[in-house]
PDB file of C-alpha atoms in Angstrom:
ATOM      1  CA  UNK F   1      -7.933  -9.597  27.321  1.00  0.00           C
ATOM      2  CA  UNK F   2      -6.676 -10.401  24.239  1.00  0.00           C
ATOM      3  CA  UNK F   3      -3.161  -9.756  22.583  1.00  0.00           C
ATOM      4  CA  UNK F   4      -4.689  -9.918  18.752  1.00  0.00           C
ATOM      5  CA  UNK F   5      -2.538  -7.770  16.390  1.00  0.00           C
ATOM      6  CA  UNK F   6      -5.136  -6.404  14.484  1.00  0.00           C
ATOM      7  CA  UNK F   7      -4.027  -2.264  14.693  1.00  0.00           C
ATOM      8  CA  UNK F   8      -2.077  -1.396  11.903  1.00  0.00           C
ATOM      9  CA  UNK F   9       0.372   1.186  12.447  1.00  0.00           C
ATOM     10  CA  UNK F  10      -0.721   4.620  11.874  1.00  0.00           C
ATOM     11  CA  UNK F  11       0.492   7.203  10.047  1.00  0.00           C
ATOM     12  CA  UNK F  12      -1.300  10.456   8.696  1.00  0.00           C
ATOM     13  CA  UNK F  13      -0.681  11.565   5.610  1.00  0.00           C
ATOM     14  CA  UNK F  14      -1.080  15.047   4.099  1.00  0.00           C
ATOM     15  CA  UNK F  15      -4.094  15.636   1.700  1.00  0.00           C
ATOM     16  CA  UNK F  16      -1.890  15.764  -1.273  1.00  0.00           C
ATOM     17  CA  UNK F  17      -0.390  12.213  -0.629  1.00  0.00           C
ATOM     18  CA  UNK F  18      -4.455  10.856   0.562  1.00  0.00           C
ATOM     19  CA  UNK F  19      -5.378   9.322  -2.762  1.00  0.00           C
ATOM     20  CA  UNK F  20      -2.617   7.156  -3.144  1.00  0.00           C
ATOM     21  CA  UNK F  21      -3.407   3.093  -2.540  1.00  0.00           C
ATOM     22  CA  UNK F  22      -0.880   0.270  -2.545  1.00  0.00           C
ATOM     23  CA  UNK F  23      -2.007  -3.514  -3.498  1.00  0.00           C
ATOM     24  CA  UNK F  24      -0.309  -6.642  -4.795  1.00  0.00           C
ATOM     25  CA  UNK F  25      -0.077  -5.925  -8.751  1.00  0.00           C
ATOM     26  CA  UNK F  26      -2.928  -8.196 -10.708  1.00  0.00           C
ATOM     27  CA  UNK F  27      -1.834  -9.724 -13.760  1.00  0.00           C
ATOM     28  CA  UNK F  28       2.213  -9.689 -12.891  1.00  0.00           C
ATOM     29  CA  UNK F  29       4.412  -9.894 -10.022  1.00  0.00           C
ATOM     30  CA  UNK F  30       5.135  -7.010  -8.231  1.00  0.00           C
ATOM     31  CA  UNK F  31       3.196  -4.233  -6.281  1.00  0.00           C
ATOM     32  CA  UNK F  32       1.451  -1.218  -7.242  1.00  0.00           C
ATOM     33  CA  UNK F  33       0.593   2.669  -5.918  1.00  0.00           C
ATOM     34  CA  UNK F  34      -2.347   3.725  -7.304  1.00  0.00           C
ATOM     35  CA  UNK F  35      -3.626   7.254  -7.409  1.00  0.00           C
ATOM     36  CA  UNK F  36      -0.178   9.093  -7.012  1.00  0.00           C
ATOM     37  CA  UNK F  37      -0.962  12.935  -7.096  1.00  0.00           C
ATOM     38  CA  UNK F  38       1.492  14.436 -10.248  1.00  0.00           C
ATOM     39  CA  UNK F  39       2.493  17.446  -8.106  1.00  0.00           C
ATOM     40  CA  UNK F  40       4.538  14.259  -5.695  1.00  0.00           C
ATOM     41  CA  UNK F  41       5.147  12.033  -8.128  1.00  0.00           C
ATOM     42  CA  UNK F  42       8.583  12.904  -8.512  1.00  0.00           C
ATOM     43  CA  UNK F  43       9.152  12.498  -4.813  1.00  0.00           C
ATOM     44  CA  UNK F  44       7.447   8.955  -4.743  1.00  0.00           C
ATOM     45  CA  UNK F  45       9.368   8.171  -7.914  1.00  0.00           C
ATOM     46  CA  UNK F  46      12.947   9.243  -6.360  1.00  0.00           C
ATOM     47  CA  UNK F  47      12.396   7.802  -3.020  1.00  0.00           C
ATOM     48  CA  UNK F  48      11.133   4.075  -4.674  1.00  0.00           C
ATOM     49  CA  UNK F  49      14.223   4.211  -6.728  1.00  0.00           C
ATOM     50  CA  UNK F  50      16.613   5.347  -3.507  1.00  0.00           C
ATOM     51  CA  UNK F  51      14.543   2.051  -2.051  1.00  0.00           C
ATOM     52  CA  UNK F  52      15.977  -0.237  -5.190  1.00  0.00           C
ATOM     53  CA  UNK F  53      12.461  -0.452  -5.989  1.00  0.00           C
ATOM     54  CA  UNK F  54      12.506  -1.776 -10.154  1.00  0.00           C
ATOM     55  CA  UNK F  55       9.990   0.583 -11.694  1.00  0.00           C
ATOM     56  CA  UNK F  56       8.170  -2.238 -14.189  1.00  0.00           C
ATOM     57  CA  UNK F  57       5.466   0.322 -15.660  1.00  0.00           C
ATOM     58  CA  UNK F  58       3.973   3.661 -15.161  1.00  0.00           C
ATOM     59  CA  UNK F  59       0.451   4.963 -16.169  1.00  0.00           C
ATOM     60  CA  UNK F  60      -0.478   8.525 -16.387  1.00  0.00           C
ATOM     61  CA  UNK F  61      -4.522   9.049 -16.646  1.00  0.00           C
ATOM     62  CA  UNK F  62      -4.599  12.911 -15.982  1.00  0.00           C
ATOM     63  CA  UNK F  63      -3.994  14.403 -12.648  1.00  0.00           C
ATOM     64  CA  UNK F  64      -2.499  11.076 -10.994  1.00  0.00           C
ATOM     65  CA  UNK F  65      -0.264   8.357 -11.896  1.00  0.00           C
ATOM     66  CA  UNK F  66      -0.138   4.537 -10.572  1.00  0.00           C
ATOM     67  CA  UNK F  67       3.299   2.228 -11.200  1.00  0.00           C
ATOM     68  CA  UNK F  68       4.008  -1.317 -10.851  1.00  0.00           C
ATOM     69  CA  UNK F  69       6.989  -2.030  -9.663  1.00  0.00           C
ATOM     70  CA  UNK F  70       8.860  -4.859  -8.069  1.00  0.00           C
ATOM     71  CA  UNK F  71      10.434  -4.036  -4.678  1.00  0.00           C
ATOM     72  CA  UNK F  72      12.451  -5.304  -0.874  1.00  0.00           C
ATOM     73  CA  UNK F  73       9.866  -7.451   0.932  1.00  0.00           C
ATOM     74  CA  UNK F  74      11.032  -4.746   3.649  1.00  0.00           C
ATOM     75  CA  UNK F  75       9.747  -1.859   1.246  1.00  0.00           C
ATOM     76  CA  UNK F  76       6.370  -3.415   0.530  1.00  0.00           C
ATOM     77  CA  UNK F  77       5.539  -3.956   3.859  1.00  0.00           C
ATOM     78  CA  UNK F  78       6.476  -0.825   4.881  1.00  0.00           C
ATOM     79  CA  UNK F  79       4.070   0.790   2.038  1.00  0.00           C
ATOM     80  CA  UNK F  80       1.259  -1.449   3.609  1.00  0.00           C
ATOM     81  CA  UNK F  81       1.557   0.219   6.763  1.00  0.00           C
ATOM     82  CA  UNK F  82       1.507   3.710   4.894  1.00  0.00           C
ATOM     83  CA  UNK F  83      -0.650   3.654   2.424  1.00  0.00           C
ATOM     84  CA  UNK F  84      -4.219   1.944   2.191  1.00  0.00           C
ATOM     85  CA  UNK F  85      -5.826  -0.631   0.070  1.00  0.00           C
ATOM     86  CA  UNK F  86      -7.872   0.794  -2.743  1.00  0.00           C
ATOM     87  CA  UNK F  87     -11.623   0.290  -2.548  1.00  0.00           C
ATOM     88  CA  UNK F  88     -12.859  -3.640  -3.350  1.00  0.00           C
ATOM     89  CA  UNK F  89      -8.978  -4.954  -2.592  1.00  0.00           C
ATOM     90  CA  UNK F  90      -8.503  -7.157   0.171  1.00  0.00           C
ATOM     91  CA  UNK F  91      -6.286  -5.728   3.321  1.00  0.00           C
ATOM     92  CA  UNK F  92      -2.994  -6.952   2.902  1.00  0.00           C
ATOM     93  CA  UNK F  93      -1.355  -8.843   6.510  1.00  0.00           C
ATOM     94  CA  UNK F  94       2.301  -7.672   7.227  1.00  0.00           C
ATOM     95  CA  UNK F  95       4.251  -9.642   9.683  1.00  0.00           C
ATOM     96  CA  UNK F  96       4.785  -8.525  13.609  1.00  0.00           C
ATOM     97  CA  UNK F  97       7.647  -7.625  12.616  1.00  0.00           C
ATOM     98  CA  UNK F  98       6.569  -5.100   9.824  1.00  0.00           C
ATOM     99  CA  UNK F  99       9.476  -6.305   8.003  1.00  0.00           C
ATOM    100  CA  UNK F 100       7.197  -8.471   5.120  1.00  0.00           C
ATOM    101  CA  UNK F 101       4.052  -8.912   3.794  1.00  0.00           C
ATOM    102  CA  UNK F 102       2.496 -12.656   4.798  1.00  0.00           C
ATOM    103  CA  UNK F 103       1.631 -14.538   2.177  1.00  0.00           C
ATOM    104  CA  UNK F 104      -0.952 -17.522   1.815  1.00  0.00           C
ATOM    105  CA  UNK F 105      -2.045 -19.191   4.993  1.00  0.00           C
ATOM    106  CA  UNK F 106       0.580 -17.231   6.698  1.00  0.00           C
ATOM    107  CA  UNK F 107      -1.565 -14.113   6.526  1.00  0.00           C
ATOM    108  CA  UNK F 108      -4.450 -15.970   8.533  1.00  0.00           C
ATOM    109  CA  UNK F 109      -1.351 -14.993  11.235  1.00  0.00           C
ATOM    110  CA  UNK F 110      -3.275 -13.860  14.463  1.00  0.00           C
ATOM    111  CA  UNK F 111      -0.322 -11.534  15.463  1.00  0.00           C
ATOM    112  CA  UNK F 112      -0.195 -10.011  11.642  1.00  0.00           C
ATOM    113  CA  UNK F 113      -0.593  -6.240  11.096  1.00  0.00           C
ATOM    114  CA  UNK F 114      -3.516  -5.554   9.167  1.00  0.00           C
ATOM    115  CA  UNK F 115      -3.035  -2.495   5.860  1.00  0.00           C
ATOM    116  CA  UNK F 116      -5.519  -0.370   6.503  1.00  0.00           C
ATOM    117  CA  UNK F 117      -9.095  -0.446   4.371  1.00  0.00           C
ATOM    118  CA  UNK F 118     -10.224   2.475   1.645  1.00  0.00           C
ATOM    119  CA  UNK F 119     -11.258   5.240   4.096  1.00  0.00           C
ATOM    120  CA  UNK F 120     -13.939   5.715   1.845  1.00  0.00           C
ATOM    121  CA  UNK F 121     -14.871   2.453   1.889  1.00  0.00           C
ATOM    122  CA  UNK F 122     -14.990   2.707   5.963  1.00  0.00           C
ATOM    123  CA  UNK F 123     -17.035   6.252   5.463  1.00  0.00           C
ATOM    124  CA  UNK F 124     -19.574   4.090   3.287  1.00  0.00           C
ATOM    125  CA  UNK F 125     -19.852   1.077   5.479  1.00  0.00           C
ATOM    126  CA  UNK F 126     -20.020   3.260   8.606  1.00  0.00           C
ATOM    127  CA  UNK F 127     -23.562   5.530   6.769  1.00  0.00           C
ATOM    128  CA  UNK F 128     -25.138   1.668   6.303  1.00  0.00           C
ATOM    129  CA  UNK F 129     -24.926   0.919   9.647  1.00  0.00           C
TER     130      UNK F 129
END
């Protein structure tokens, strides 16, 4: 039997908090939500600030919003276990502990917590098989 960490923690989310994604930010340092609904933006906003999250920039593209923001290792990993990676991003690895993300060859970790995938991307790979 083997002890492999590979469940991440689960947590449902209501459909008005379902879109949003969280990834490693591209082009800067930081971390990013992606697809944050406007009607809970404000609550997202407020609680990453009451977090000492540092709100680097926000983009508004209609109905949903996405920041980049730098945060505690302790937040990020904790949004990684919420929230899943957006389609064509790799899963981000939190530590047993769920208290960071791993970085590097630390994240090849065998007792790491894996973010959970795009569900749509699971609902796509799942009609292929």
């Amino acid at each position: 039997m083997s002890t492999v960490a590979t469940a991440s923690i689960s947590v449902s989310t209501p459909p008005a908090w379902s879109t949003i994604r969280f990834r490693r930010a591209k082009d800067s340092k930081g971390w990013a939500l992606l697809g944050i609904p406007q009607q809970v933006y404000p609550v997202v906003a407020l609680r990453l600030f009451e977090q000492q999250a540092r709100l680097l920039s926000r983009h508004n593209d209609g109905s949903f919003t996405s920041v980049l923001f730098e945060a505690p290792p302790p937040l990020a990993a904790k949004l990684a276990c919420v929230f899943p990676a957006p389609p064509g991003c790799e899963a981000l690895r939190i530590a047993e502990t769920g208290d960071r993300i791993l970085p590097g060859k630390a994240s090849k970790a065998v007792n790491a917590i894996y973010q959970q995938p795009d569900p749509s991307t699971c609902e796509l790979a799942a009609a292929y098989r």
